[in-house]
Amino acid sequence: MRLFLKKGLGLLLVVMLLWLILTSYITVAEAAPPAKNVVLFIGDGMGYGHLTLGRIFKGNALTVDGFKYNGTVSTYPNDPVEKWVTDSSAAATAIATGVKTYNSAISVDVNKKPVETILEIAQKKGKATGLVTTTRITHATPAAFAAHNVDRDAENEIAVDMLNHKVDVLLGGGKQHFISKEQGGKREDGRDLIAEAKKMGYTVVENRDEMLKVTRGKLLGLFKMSHLSFEIDRDSGREPSLAEMTKKAIEILSKDKDGFFLMVEGGRIDHASHIHDGAVVARDVLAFDEAVKVALDFAKGRNDTLVIVTADHETGGLSIGGYGQYNFEPEVLKLQKNSIEEVIAPKLTPDNIKQVFSNYLGIEDLTIDEMILMLNAFKEKDKNPSAVVNAVADIMSKRALLGWTSTAHTGADVPVMAYGPYAETFTGHIDNTDIFKLMVQAIGLKIYR
Ligand SMILES: [Zn+2]
């Protein structure tokens, strides 16, 4: 009996061992090779309506329409007051760390403790890293990948934190947070972070031509004091486009034999949506889409690069068609030459309304009601500095039948699309925290929060 038991146990052990070897072999054989490179695109405030607007404006399919794998993403934060509507920092924290947090947190949890980001994890794996944006580089979305702060507005602190993270490529605006007040910036500690960055080995560039010349090494590009221009206003000789910055970042980062992680943000889709400037939203969506094409062209020539496109939240409650009508008039928006907020409204006075509407908005038939709206806005301007901007945006949106439900963000789901290794995991309905988890899985790490 004893002998039989021993023999039985022995046999069982052998069978179990064989089983273990076999199953581990099968899992290894089944798992696809990890993605060496990850390019994550975030269209700030870019909901489904924004994509439709861009597509109609272009008159053709967007690059992002060609992604075979896509899904929907829920975006709500873990905020005690603003329960269902996230801001950019809580959403970026969720995407960068897999942890939901309160609005205005930069990669810290609800207890204000720092949480490790996908960029930090990629660095630990020896990968090169990059952040590219059309906002200040210290703004919520890029900040959440390479800084930890209890408050998104502490951009001077965030600039120091981001430099200390030794991100290989940083391209965007926000020079004001890198230089002292004496130098014309916003730093109160007298530090010159541009000089410090140079000492750390960064090449620092401040215009398009300087950027295009750099081909390797660490690169810090700060092209404006605050945000970069809206695409519609951009001086293409001086300021690089989002696509050009993306191309440069990939060119430099792809030299790392361990691969790279790059986040690219179309950061001002959100800004234009807050003020209901549809023509500017459309152009910034198209500029974002062109940047996606750059990464997709890179990924298509190989089988090791995962490209993900998503948004942090929807802004404006944008709808194609509005004001109770079954129509939309994109041609109205196509005549607009500049952004309302940064170029057109500053030119307006009560005396030149007709002339500015004709020159910049292609409107020759301003109605009496519209004229009254504008004149009232000027009267209101002392109490409400954005009254004139809002009035122009209202006139344009009504003429185009572009609908808006809010001047803030909404809790609507946003899109996610993916291409490359593990792209099929970014399908169905997921949460924004899943994007972090799926990226970690895609680069070959199994343990995640
Ligand atoms: Zn916003």
Coordinates of C-alpha atoms and ligand atoms in Angstrom, one line a residue:
M1 CA 0.0 0.0 0.0
R2 CA 2.8 2.4 1.0
L3 CA 4.8 1.5 -2.1
F4 CA 1.7 2.0 -4.2
L5 CA 1.1 5.4 -2.7
K6 CA 4.7 6.4 -3.3
K7 CA 4.5 5.2 -6.8
G8 CA 1.2 7.0 -7.3
L9 CA 2.6 10.2 -5.9
G10 CA 5.7 9.9 -8.1
L11 CA 3.6 9.4 -11.2
L12 CA 1.3 12.3 -10.2
L13 CA 4.4 14.5 -9.8
V14 CA 5.8 13.5 -13.2
V15 CA 2.4 14.2 -14.8
M16 CA 2.1 17.6 -13.1
L17 CA 5.6 18.5 -14.1
L18 CA 4.9 17.6 -17.7
W19 CA 1.7 19.6 -17.6
L20 CA 3.5 22.6 -16.2
I21 CA 6.2 22.4 -18.9
L22 CA 3.6 21.9 -21.6
T23 CA 1.3 24.7 -20.5
S24 CA 4.2 27.2 -20.0
Y25 CA 5.4 26.3 -23.5
I26 CA 1.9 26.8 -24.9
T27 CA 1.6 30.3 -23.2
V28 CA 4.9 31.4 -24.5
A29 CA 4.0 30.1 -28.0
E30 CA 0.7 31.9 -27.9
A31 CA 1.8 35.3 -26.6
A32 CA 2.6 37.7 -29.4
P33 CA 6.0 39.3 -29.2
P34 CA 5.8 42.6 -27.2
A35 CA 5.7 46.0 -28.9
K36 CA 9.1 47.5 -28.9
N37 CA 7.8 51.0 -29.5
V38 CA 4.6 52.7 -28.4
V39 CA 3.2 55.9 -29.8
L40 CA 0.2 57.2 -27.8
F41 CA -1.8 60.0 -29.3
I42 CA -4.2 62.1 -27.1
G43 CA -6.6 64.5 -28.8
D44 CA -7.4 66.8 -25.9
G45 CA -11.2 67.2 -25.7
M46 CA -11.6 65.2 -28.9
G47 CA -15.0 63.4 -28.9
Y48 CA -16.8 61.7 -31.8
G49 CA -18.4 65.0 -32.9
H50 CA -14.9 66.5 -33.3
L51 CA -13.8 63.6 -35.5
T52 CA -17.0 64.0 -37.6
L53 CA -16.4 67.7 -37.9
G54 CA -12.8 67.1 -39.1
R55 CA -13.9 64.5 -41.6
I56 CA -16.6 66.7 -43.1
F57 CA -14.2 69.7 -43.2
K58 CA -11.6 67.6 -45.0
G59 CA -14.1 66.2 -47.4
N60 CA -12.5 62.8 -47.1
A61 CA -11.6 60.0 -44.7
L62 CA -9.4 60.8 -41.8
T63 CA -6.2 58.8 -41.1
V64 CA -7.8 57.6 -37.9
D65 CA -10.8 56.2 -39.8
G66 CA -8.5 53.6 -41.2
F67 CA -7.7 51.9 -37.9
K68 CA -9.1 48.4 -37.9
Y69 CA -9.2 48.0 -34.1
N70 CA -11.2 50.5 -32.1
G71 CA -13.4 50.9 -29.1
T72 CA -15.0 53.4 -26.7
V73 CA -13.5 54.7 -23.5
S74 CA -15.2 56.0 -20.3
T75 CA -13.4 59.0 -18.8
Y76 CA -14.9 59.8 -15.3
P77 CA -12.4 60.7 -12.6
N78 CA -12.3 59.7 -8.9
D79 CA -13.3 63.2 -7.7
P80 CA -15.4 63.8 -4.6
V81 CA -17.3 66.6 -6.2
E82 CA -17.0 66.4 -10.0
K83 CA -18.0 62.8 -10.2
W84 CA -18.7 62.2 -13.9
V85 CA -16.8 64.9 -15.7
T86 CA -13.0 64.7 -15.7
D87 CA -10.4 67.4 -16.3
S88 CA -7.3 66.8 -18.4
S89 CA -5.0 66.1 -15.5
A90 CA -7.1 63.4 -13.9
A91 CA -7.7 61.8 -17.3
A92 CA -4.1 61.9 -18.3
T93 CA -3.2 60.4 -14.9
A94 CA -5.6 57.6 -15.5
I95 CA -4.1 56.9 -19.0
A96 CA -0.5 57.3 -17.8
T97 CA -0.8 55.4 -14.5
G98 CA -3.9 53.3 -14.5
V99 CA -5.2 55.1 -11.4
K100 CA -8.3 57.3 -11.2
T101 CA -7.7 60.4 -9.2
Y102 CA -9.2 63.8 -8.4
N103 CA -9.5 66.7 -11.0
S104 CA -6.2 68.7 -11.1
A105 CA -4.0 65.8 -9.8
I106 CA -0.8 65.2 -11.8
S107 CA 0.0 61.5 -11.5
V108 CA -0.7 61.4 -7.7
D109 CA -3.6 59.3 -6.4
V110 CA -6.5 60.5 -4.2
N111 CA -4.2 60.4 -1.2
K112 CA -1.8 62.7 -3.1
K113 CA 0.8 59.9 -3.3
P114 CA 2.9 59.7 -6.6
V115 CA 2.0 56.8 -8.9
E116 CA 4.4 55.3 -11.4
T117 CA 3.7 56.3 -15.0
I118 CA 4.0 54.3 -18.2
L119 CA 6.8 56.7 -19.2
E120 CA 8.8 55.8 -16.0
I121 CA 8.1 52.1 -16.6
A122 CA 9.3 52.4 -20.2
Q123 CA 12.5 54.2 -19.0
K124 CA 13.1 51.3 -16.6
K125 CA 12.9 48.9 -19.5
G126 CA 15.7 51.0 -21.1
K127 CA 13.4 52.7 -23.7
A128 CA 13.9 56.2 -25.0
T129 CA 11.0 58.5 -24.1
G130 CA 9.4 61.6 -25.6
L131 CA 6.5 64.0 -25.1
V132 CA 5.1 66.3 -27.8
T133 CA 2.3 68.8 -27.5
T134 CA 0.8 71.9 -28.9
T135 CA 0.1 73.3 -25.4
R136 CA 2.7 74.3 -22.8
I137 CA 4.9 71.2 -22.2
T138 CA 4.1 71.7 -18.5
H139 CA 0.4 71.6 -19.1
A140 CA -1.8 68.8 -17.6
T141 CA -1.6 66.1 -20.3
P142 CA 2.2 65.9 -20.9
A143 CA 2.9 66.7 -17.2
A144 CA 1.0 63.6 -16.1
F145 CA 3.5 61.4 -17.9
A146 CA 6.7 62.9 -16.4
A147 CA 5.8 64.7 -13.2
H148 CA 4.0 64.2 -10.0
N149 CA 2.2 67.1 -8.4
V150 CA -0.9 67.6 -6.3
D151 CA -1.8 70.6 -8.4
R152 CA -1.7 71.0 -12.2
D153 CA -1.3 74.7 -11.9
A154 CA 2.1 74.4 -10.3
E155 CA 3.7 74.5 -13.7
N156 CA 7.0 76.0 -12.5
E157 CA 7.5 73.0 -10.2
I158 CA 6.3 70.7 -13.0
A159 CA 9.0 72.0 -15.4
V160 CA 11.7 71.1 -12.9
D161 CA 10.2 67.7 -12.3
M162 CA 9.9 67.0 -16.0
L163 CA 13.6 67.9 -16.6
N164 CA 14.6 65.7 -13.7
H165 CA 12.8 62.8 -15.4
K166 CA 15.3 63.1 -18.2
V167 CA 12.8 62.6 -21.0
D168 CA 14.8 62.4 -24.2
V169 CA 12.6 64.5 -26.4
L170 CA 10.3 67.3 -25.1
L171 CA 8.6 69.5 -27.7
G172 CA 5.9 72.1 -27.2
G173 CA 5.3 75.5 -25.7
G174 CA 5.7 76.9 -22.2
K175 CA 9.1 78.6 -22.2
Q176 CA 7.7 80.9 -19.6
H177 CA 8.0 78.2 -16.9
F178 CA 11.7 77.5 -17.8
I179 CA 13.0 81.0 -17.3
S180 CA 13.0 83.6 -14.5
K181 CA 10.8 86.7 -14.2
E182 CA 14.0 88.7 -14.9
Q183 CA 14.3 86.9 -18.2
G184 CA 10.7 87.6 -19.0
G185 CA 9.3 84.2 -17.8
K186 CA 7.3 83.2 -14.8
R187 CA 9.8 81.5 -12.5
E188 CA 10.1 83.2 -9.1
D189 CA 13.1 81.1 -8.0
G190 CA 15.5 82.9 -10.4
R191 CA 16.4 79.5 -12.1
D192 CA 17.2 79.3 -15.8
L193 CA 16.0 75.8 -16.6
I194 CA 17.1 76.3 -20.3
A195 CA 20.7 76.8 -19.2
E196 CA 20.3 73.8 -16.8
A197 CA 18.9 71.6 -19.6
K198 CA 21.9 72.5 -21.7
K199 CA 24.2 71.4 -18.9
M200 CA 22.2 68.1 -18.7
G201 CA 23.1 67.5 -22.3
Y202 CA 19.9 68.8 -24.0
T203 CA 20.0 70.6 -27.3
V204 CA 17.5 73.4 -26.8
V205 CA 15.7 74.8 -29.9
E206 CA 13.1 77.6 -30.2
N207 CA 12.0 77.5 -33.8
R208 CA 11.2 75.1 -36.6
D209 CA 14.5 75.4 -38.5
E210 CA 16.6 74.8 -35.4
M211 CA 14.5 71.7 -34.6
L212 CA 14.8 70.2 -38.0
K213 CA 18.6 70.3 -37.8
V214 CA 18.8 68.1 -34.7
T215 CA 19.1 64.4 -35.5
R216 CA 20.2 62.8 -32.3
G217 CA 20.6 63.2 -28.5
K218 CA 18.4 64.8 -26.0
L219 CA 16.1 67.5 -27.4
L220 CA 14.1 70.3 -25.7
G221 CA 12.0 72.4 -28.0
L222 CA 10.1 75.4 -26.5
F223 CA 8.6 77.2 -29.4
K224 CA 6.5 79.8 -27.5
M225 CA 6.2 81.4 -24.1
S226 CA 2.8 79.8 -23.5
H227 CA 0.8 77.4 -25.8
L228 CA 1.7 77.0 -29.4
S229 CA -0.6 78.7 -31.9
F230 CA -3.9 77.2 -33.1
E231 CA -3.2 75.5 -36.4
I232 CA -5.3 78.1 -38.3
D233 CA -3.0 80.9 -36.9
R234 CA 0.3 79.1 -37.1
D235 CA 3.3 80.8 -38.8
S236 CA 4.5 77.7 -40.6
G237 CA 8.0 79.1 -41.2
R238 CA 8.7 79.6 -37.5
E239 CA 6.5 77.2 -35.5
P240 CA 6.7 73.4 -36.4
S241 CA 3.4 71.6 -37.0
L242 CA 2.3 68.7 -34.7
A243 CA 3.2 66.3 -37.5
E244 CA 6.7 67.8 -37.9
M245 CA 7.3 67.5 -34.2
T246 CA 6.1 64.0 -34.2
K247 CA 8.3 63.1 -37.1
K248 CA 11.4 64.6 -35.4
A249 CA 10.6 62.8 -32.1
I250 CA 10.3 59.4 -33.9
E251 CA 13.5 60.0 -35.9
I252 CA 15.5 60.7 -32.7
L253 CA 13.8 58.1 -30.4
S254 CA 13.9 55.3 -32.9
K255 CA 17.7 55.3 -32.7
D256 CA 17.4 53.6 -29.2
K257 CA 17.9 49.8 -29.7
D258 CA 15.6 49.1 -26.8
G259 CA 12.7 51.0 -28.4
F260 CA 10.8 54.0 -27.3
F261 CA 7.6 55.4 -25.7
L262 CA 6.2 58.6 -27.2
M263 CA 3.1 60.6 -26.2
V264 CA 1.8 63.1 -28.7
E265 CA -1.0 65.5 -27.7
G266 CA -3.2 67.6 -29.9
G267 CA -3.7 69.9 -27.0
R268 CA -5.7 72.8 -28.4
I269 CA -8.7 71.0 -29.8
D270 CA -9.9 71.4 -26.2
H271 CA -9.2 75.1 -26.0
A272 CA -11.1 75.9 -29.3
S273 CA -14.0 73.7 -28.0
H274 CA -14.3 75.6 -24.7
I275 CA -15.0 78.8 -26.7
H276 CA -17.1 77.1 -29.4
D277 CA -14.8 78.0 -32.3
G278 CA -15.7 75.3 -34.8
A279 CA -13.4 76.3 -37.6
V280 CA -10.4 76.2 -35.3
V281 CA -11.5 72.8 -33.8
A282 CA -11.7 71.4 -37.3
R283 CA -8.2 72.6 -38.3
D284 CA -6.7 71.3 -35.0
V285 CA -8.3 67.9 -35.5
L286 CA -6.9 67.7 -39.0
A287 CA -3.4 68.7 -37.8
F288 CA -3.7 66.0 -35.1
D289 CA -4.8 63.5 -37.8
E290 CA -1.7 64.4 -39.9
A291 CA 0.5 63.7 -36.9
V292 CA -1.1 60.3 -36.5
K293 CA -0.3 59.6 -40.2
V294 CA 3.4 60.2 -39.5
A295 CA 3.5 57.6 -36.7
L296 CA 1.3 55.2 -38.7
D297 CA 3.6 55.4 -41.8
F298 CA 6.6 54.6 -39.4
A299 CA 4.7 51.7 -37.9
K300 CA 3.6 50.3 -41.2
G301 CA 7.1 49.7 -42.3
R302 CA 7.7 47.3 -39.4
N303 CA 5.9 45.0 -37.0
D304 CA 7.1 46.2 -33.6
T305 CA 5.3 49.5 -33.1
L306 CA 2.0 50.0 -31.4
V307 CA 0.1 53.2 -32.3
I308 CA -2.8 54.2 -30.1
V309 CA -5.1 57.1 -30.7
T310 CA -7.5 58.3 -28.0
A311 CA -8.8 61.4 -26.2
D312 CA -8.8 62.4 -22.5
H313 CA -12.4 63.6 -22.5
E314 CA -15.0 65.3 -24.8
T315 CA -15.2 69.2 -24.7
G316 CA -18.2 71.3 -25.5
G317 CA -20.8 68.6 -26.2
L318 CA -20.2 69.2 -29.8
S319 CA -22.8 68.1 -32.3
I320 CA -23.0 68.1 -36.1
G321 CA -26.3 69.9 -36.6
G322 CA -27.9 72.0 -33.9
Y323 CA -30.6 74.6 -33.1
G324 CA -33.3 72.1 -33.9
Q325 CA -32.4 71.8 -37.5
Y326 CA -31.6 68.7 -39.7
N327 CA -28.6 70.2 -41.3
F328 CA -25.0 71.4 -41.0
E329 CA -23.2 74.1 -43.1
P330 CA -19.5 73.4 -43.1
E331 CA -18.9 76.0 -45.9
V332 CA -19.6 78.8 -43.3
L333 CA -16.6 77.6 -41.2
K334 CA -14.3 77.2 -44.1
L335 CA -14.3 80.9 -44.8
Q336 CA -12.9 81.8 -41.4
K337 CA -9.3 82.8 -41.7
N338 CA -8.0 82.9 -38.1
S339 CA -9.0 81.9 -34.5
I340 CA -11.7 84.0 -32.9
E341 CA -9.9 84.1 -29.5
E342 CA -6.4 85.0 -30.5
V343 CA -6.6 86.9 -33.7
I344 CA -10.2 88.1 -34.7
A345 CA -11.7 89.2 -31.4
P346 CA -8.6 91.3 -30.4
K347 CA -9.0 93.2 -33.7
L348 CA -12.7 94.0 -33.2
T349 CA -14.0 97.4 -32.0
P350 CA -17.6 98.7 -32.0
D351 CA -16.7 100.7 -35.1
N352 CA -15.2 98.0 -37.3
I353 CA -17.5 95.0 -36.8
K354 CA -18.7 94.8 -40.5
Q355 CA -15.2 95.2 -41.8
V356 CA -13.7 92.5 -39.6
F357 CA -16.5 90.1 -40.2
S358 CA -16.0 90.5 -43.9
N359 CA -12.2 90.3 -43.8
Y360 CA -11.8 87.4 -41.4
L361 CA -15.0 85.5 -41.3
G362 CA -16.2 85.8 -44.9
I363 CA -19.5 87.3 -43.7
E364 CA -20.8 90.1 -45.9
D365 CA -24.5 90.0 -44.8
L366 CA -24.4 90.5 -41.0
T367 CA -28.0 90.8 -39.8
I368 CA -29.4 93.4 -37.5
D369 CA -29.8 90.8 -34.8
E370 CA -26.2 89.8 -35.1
M371 CA -25.0 93.4 -35.0
I372 CA -27.0 94.0 -31.8
L373 CA -25.5 90.9 -30.3
M374 CA -22.0 92.2 -31.1
L375 CA -22.7 95.7 -29.7
N376 CA -24.2 94.3 -26.6
A377 CA -21.1 92.1 -26.2
F378 CA -18.9 95.3 -26.2
K379 CA -21.1 96.8 -23.5
E380 CA -20.7 93.6 -21.4
K381 CA -16.9 93.4 -22.0
D382 CA -16.0 95.1 -18.7
K383 CA -17.9 92.6 -16.6
N384 CA -17.1 89.6 -18.9
P385 CA -13.8 89.9 -20.8
S386 CA -14.7 87.0 -23.1
A387 CA -18.1 88.5 -24.2
V388 CA -16.9 89.5 -27.6
V389 CA -15.2 86.2 -28.3
N390 CA -18.4 84.4 -27.2
A391 CA -20.6 86.6 -29.4
V392 CA -18.6 85.9 -32.6
A393 CA -18.4 82.2 -31.8
D394 CA -22.2 82.1 -31.3
I395 CA -22.8 83.9 -34.6
M396 CA -20.5 81.4 -36.5
S397 CA -21.9 78.3 -34.8
K398 CA -25.5 79.3 -35.5
R399 CA -24.8 80.0 -39.1
A400 CA -23.0 76.7 -39.5
L401 CA -25.6 74.8 -37.4
L402 CA -22.9 73.5 -35.2
G403 CA -24.3 72.5 -31.8
W404 CA -22.7 72.9 -28.4
T405 CA -24.2 71.9 -25.0
S406 CA -21.4 73.2 -22.7
T407 CA -18.5 75.6 -22.4
A408 CA -16.8 72.9 -20.2
H409 CA -15.9 69.2 -20.6
T410 CA -18.6 66.5 -20.8
G411 CA -18.7 62.9 -19.5
A412 CA -19.3 61.4 -22.9
D413 CA -17.3 58.4 -24.0
V414 CA -14.3 59.1 -26.3
P415 CA -12.8 56.9 -29.1
V416 CA -9.8 54.7 -28.9
M417 CA -8.1 53.2 -32.0
A418 CA -4.9 51.1 -32.3
Y419 CA -2.5 49.7 -34.9
G420 CA 0.3 47.2 -34.5
P421 CA 1.2 44.5 -31.9
Y422 CA -1.6 44.1 -29.3
A423 CA -3.9 46.5 -31.2
E424 CA -6.7 44.0 -30.9
T425 CA -6.7 44.5 -27.1
F426 CA -7.9 48.1 -27.5
T427 CA -11.4 47.1 -28.6
G428 CA -14.9 47.0 -27.2
H429 CA -15.8 49.4 -24.3
I430 CA -12.9 50.0 -22.0
D431 CA -12.1 52.5 -19.2
N432 CA -9.4 55.1 -19.5
T433 CA -7.3 53.2 -16.8
D434 CA -7.3 50.2 -19.1
I435 CA -5.3 52.1 -21.6
F436 CA -2.4 52.1 -19.1
K437 CA -2.8 48.4 -18.4
L438 CA -3.0 47.4 -22.0
M439 CA 0.1 49.5 -22.8
V440 CA 2.0 47.7 -20.0
Q441 CA 0.8 44.4 -21.4
A442 CA 1.8 45.3 -24.9
I443 CA 5.4 46.2 -24.0
G444 CA 5.7 42.7 -22.4
L445 CA 5.1 43.3 -18.7
K446 CA 2.5 41.2 -17.0
I447 CA 2.3 42.7 -13.6
Y448 CA 0.2 45.8 -13.3
R449 CA -2.1 47.4 -10.7
Ligands
ZN1 ZN -10.5 71.6 -21.3

